[in-house]
Tab-separated table of C-alpha atoms in Angstrom:
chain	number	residue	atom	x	y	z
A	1	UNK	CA	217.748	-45.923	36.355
A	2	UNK	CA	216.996	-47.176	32.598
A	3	UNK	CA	219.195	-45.080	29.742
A	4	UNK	CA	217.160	-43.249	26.855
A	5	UNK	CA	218.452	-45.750	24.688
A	6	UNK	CA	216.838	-48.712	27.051
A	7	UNK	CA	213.472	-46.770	27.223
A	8	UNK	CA	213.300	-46.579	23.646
A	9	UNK	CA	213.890	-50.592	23.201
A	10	UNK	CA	211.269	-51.162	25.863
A	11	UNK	CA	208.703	-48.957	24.508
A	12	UNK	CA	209.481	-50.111	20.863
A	13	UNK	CA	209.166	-53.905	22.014
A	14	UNK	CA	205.999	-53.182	24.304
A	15	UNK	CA	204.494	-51.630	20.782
A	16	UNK	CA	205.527	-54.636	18.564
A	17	UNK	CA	203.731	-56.802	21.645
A	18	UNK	CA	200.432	-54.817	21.468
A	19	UNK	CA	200.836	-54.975	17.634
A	20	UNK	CA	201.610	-58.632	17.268
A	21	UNK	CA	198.805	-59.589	19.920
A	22	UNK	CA	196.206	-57.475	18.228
A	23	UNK	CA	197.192	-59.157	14.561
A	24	UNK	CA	196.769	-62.941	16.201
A	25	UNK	CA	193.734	-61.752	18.153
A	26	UNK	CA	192.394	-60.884	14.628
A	27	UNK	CA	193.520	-63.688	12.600
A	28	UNK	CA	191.975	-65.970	15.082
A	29	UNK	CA	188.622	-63.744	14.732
A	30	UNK	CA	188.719	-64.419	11.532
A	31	UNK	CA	190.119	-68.209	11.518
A	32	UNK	CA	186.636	-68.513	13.998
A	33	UNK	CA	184.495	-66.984	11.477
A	34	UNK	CA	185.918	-69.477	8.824
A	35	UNK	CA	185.204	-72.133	10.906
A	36	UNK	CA	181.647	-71.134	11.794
A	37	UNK	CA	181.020	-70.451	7.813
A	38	UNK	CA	181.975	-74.079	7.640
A	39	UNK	CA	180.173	-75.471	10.039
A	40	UNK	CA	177.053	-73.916	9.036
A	41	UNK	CA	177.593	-74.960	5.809
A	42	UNK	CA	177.832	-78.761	6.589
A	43	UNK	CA	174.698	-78.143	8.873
A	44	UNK	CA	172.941	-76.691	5.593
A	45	UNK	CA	174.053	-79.362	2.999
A	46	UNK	CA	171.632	-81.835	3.979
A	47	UNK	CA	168.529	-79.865	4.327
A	48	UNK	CA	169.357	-78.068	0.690
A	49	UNK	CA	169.856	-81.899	-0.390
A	50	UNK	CA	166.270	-82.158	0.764
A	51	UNK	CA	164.696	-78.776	-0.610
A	52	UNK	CA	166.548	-78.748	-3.626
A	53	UNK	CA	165.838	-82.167	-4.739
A	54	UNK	CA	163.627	-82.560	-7.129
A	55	UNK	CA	160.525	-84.845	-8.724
A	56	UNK	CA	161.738	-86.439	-11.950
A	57	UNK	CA	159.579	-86.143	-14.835
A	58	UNK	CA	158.201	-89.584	-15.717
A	59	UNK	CA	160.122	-91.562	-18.006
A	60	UNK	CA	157.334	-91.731	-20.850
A	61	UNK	CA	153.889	-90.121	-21.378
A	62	UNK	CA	152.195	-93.846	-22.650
A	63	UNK	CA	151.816	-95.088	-19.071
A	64	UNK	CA	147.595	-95.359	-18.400
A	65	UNK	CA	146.784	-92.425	-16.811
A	66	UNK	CA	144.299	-93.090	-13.802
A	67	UNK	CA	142.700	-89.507	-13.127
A	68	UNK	CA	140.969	-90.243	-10.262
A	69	UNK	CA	143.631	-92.201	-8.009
A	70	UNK	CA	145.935	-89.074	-9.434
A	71	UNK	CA	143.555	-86.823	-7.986
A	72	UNK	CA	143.088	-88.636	-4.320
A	73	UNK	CA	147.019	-88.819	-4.297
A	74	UNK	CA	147.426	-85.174	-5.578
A	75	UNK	CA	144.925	-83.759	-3.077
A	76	UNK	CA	144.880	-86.323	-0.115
A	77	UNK	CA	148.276	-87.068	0.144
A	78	UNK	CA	151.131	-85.077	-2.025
A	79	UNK	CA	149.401	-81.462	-1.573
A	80	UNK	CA	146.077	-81.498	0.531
A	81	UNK	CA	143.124	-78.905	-0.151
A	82	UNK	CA	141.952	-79.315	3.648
A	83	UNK	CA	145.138	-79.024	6.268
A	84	UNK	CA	143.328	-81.341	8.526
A	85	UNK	CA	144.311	-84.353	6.378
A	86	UNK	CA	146.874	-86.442	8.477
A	87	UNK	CA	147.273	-88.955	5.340
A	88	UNK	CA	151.134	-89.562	5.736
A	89	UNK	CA	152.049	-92.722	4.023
A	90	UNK	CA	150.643	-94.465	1.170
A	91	UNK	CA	151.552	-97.952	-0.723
A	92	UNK	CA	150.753	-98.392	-4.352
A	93	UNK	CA	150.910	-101.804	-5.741
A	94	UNK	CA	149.660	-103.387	-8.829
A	95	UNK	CA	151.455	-105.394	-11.722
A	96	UNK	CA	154.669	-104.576	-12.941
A	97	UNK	CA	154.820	-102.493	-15.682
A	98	UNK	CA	151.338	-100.944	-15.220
A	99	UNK	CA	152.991	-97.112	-15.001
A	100	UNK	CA	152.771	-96.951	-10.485
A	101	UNK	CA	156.330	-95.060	-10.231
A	102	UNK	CA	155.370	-93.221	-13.397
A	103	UNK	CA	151.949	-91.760	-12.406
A	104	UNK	CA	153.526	-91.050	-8.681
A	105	UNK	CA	156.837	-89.282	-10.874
A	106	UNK	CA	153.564	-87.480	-13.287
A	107	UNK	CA	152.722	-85.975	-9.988
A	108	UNK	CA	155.780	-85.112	-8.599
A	109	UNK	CA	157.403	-83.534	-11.374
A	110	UNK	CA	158.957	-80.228	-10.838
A	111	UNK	CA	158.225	-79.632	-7.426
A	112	UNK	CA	161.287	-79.203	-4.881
A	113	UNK	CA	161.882	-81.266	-1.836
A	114	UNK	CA	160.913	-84.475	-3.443
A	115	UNK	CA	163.282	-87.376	-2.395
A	116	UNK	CA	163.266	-90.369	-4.869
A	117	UNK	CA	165.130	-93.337	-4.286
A	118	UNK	CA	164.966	-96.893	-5.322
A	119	UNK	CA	165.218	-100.304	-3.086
A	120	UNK	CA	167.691	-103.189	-3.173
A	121	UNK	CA	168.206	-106.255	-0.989
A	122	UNK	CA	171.411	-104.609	0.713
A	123	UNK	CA	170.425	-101.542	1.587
A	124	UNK	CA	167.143	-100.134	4.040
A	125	UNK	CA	165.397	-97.075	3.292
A	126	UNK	CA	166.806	-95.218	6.532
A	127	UNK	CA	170.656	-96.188	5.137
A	128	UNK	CA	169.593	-94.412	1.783
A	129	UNK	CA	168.630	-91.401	3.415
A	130	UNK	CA	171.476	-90.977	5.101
A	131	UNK	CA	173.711	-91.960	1.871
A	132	UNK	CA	172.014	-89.659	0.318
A	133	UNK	CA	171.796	-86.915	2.544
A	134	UNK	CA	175.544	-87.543	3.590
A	135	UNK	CA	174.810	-87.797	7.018
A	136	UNK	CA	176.043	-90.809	9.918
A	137	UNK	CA	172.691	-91.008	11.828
A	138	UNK	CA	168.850	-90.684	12.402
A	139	UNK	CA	169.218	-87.649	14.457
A	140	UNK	CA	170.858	-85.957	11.233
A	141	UNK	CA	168.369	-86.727	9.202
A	142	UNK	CA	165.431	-86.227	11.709
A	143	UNK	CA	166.600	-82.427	11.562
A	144	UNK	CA	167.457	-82.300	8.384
A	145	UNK	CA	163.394	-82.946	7.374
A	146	UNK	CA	162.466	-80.436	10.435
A	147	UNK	CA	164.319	-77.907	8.814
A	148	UNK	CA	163.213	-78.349	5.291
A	149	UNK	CA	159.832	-78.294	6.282
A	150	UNK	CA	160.109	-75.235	7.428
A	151	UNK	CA	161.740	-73.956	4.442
A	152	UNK	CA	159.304	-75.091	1.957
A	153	UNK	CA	156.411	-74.650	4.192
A	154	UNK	CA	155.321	-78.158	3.622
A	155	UNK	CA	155.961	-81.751	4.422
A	156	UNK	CA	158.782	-82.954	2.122
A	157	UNK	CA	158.346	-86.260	0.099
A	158	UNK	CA	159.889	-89.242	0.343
A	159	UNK	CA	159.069	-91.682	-2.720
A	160	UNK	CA	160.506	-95.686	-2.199
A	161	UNK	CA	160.088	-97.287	-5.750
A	162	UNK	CA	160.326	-101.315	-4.421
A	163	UNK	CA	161.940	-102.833	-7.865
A	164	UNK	CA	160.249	-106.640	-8.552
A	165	UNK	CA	163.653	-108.149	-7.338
A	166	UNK	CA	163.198	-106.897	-4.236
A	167	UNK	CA	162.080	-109.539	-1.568
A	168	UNK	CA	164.347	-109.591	1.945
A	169	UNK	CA	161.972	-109.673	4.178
A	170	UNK	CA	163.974	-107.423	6.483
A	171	UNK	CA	164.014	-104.716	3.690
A	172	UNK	CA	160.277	-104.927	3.400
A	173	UNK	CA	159.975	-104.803	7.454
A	174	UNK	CA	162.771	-101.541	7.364
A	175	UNK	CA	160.215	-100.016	4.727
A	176	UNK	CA	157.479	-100.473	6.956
A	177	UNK	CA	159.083	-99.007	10.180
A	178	UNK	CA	161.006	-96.539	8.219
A	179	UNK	CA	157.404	-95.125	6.606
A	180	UNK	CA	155.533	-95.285	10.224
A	181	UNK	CA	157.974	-93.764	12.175
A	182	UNK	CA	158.595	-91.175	9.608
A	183	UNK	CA	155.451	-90.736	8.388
A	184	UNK	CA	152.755	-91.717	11.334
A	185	UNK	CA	154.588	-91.186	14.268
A	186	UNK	CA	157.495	-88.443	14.044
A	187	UNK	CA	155.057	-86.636	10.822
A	188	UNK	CA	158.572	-85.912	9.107
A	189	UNK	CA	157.863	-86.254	5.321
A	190	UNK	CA	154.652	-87.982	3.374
A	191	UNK	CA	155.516	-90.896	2.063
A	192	UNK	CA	154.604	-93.031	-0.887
A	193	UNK	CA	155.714	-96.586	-1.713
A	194	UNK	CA	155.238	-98.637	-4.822
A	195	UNK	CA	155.612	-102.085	-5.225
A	196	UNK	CA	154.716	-104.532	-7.675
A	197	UNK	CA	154.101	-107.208	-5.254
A	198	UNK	CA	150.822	-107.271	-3.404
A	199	UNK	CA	152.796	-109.698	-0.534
A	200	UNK	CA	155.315	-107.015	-0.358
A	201	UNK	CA	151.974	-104.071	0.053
A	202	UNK	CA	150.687	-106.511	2.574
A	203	UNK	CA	154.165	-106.561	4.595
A	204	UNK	CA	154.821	-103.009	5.068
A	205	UNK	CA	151.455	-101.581	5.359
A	206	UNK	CA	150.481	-104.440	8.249
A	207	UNK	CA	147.567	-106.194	6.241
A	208	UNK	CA	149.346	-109.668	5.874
């Protein structure tokens, strides 16, 4: 036999249970919702790296302007009239100071999902990505590019400037692979190198 006075504890204590398990069951709803927020954030802050980033403007208008090989870059490579073109990676080289990163930067300006970055003996084109992107590995960025594609509805554009000081040969190799596998073989992003050394044009596109 339980007393009023028992019942009454019981119920009230079965009613702070259902209460209290209710509150945690939606604080953890919501502590789950945080987390996916988060996580799809993290999984987003690469590709809007990619589709965000955009083609500087060139650093001065009194570089030689070259209409035609503008042209064949602008319509063969960067943003191609017929969709059947497959032309995924292309090396400019010529003297330094002859205006190569600023005619490519001419044609780039302003559009979105152009990646620029710039070479050093230290560092491979695959480990700037991922600096840049802020990921740990080439699966990261492989999906990263997938995704952006599909965002802008293009390739995205990956432009390697090779600086005159450059000349590890491993760099130059790491170009090479990094702009074949990228560009020929997994058809992630169009890419275009510059390099003032005809050796280094040789190395990475195969020719030496």
């Amino acid at each position: 036999w339980t007393s009023p006075a028992n019942a009454g504890r019981i119920s009230a204590g079965m009613l702070f249970l259902a209460a209290a398990t209710v509150y945690y069951a939606q604080e953890q709803h919501l502590l789950d919702k945080e987390k996916q927020r988060l996580e799809e954030e993290q999984r987003q802050r690469p590709i809007r790296r990619i589709t965000e980033s955009q083609g500087r403007p060139p650093d001065n208008d009194g570089y030689i302007k070259r209409p035609q090989l503008a042209d064949d870059l602008r319509s063969k490579v960067f943003f191609p009239r017929d969709v059947r073109i497959k032309d995924y990676f292309v090396c400019i080289s010529g003297n330094h100071g002859v205006g190569k990163t600023q005619l490519v930067r001419q044609l780039l300006k302003e559009h979105k999902g152009v990646v620029e970055i710039s070479l050093s003996n230290e560092m491979t084109p695959g480990k700037v990505i991922q600096e840049f992107l802020g990921v740990q590995d080439e699966a990261a960025v492989e999906c990263a590019f997938v995704e952006a594609e599909r965002q802008l509805k293009r390739k995205p554009i990956i432009a390697i400037d090779i600086p005159e000081r450059v000349t590890d040969i491993k760099i130059l190799d790491a170009v090479s692979n990094f702009a074949k596998s990228f560009g020929y073989e997994n058809q992630l992003a169009k890419i275009v190198v510059t390099t003032s050394s005809a050796g280094s044009a040789a190395s990475i596109t195969g020719d030496g």
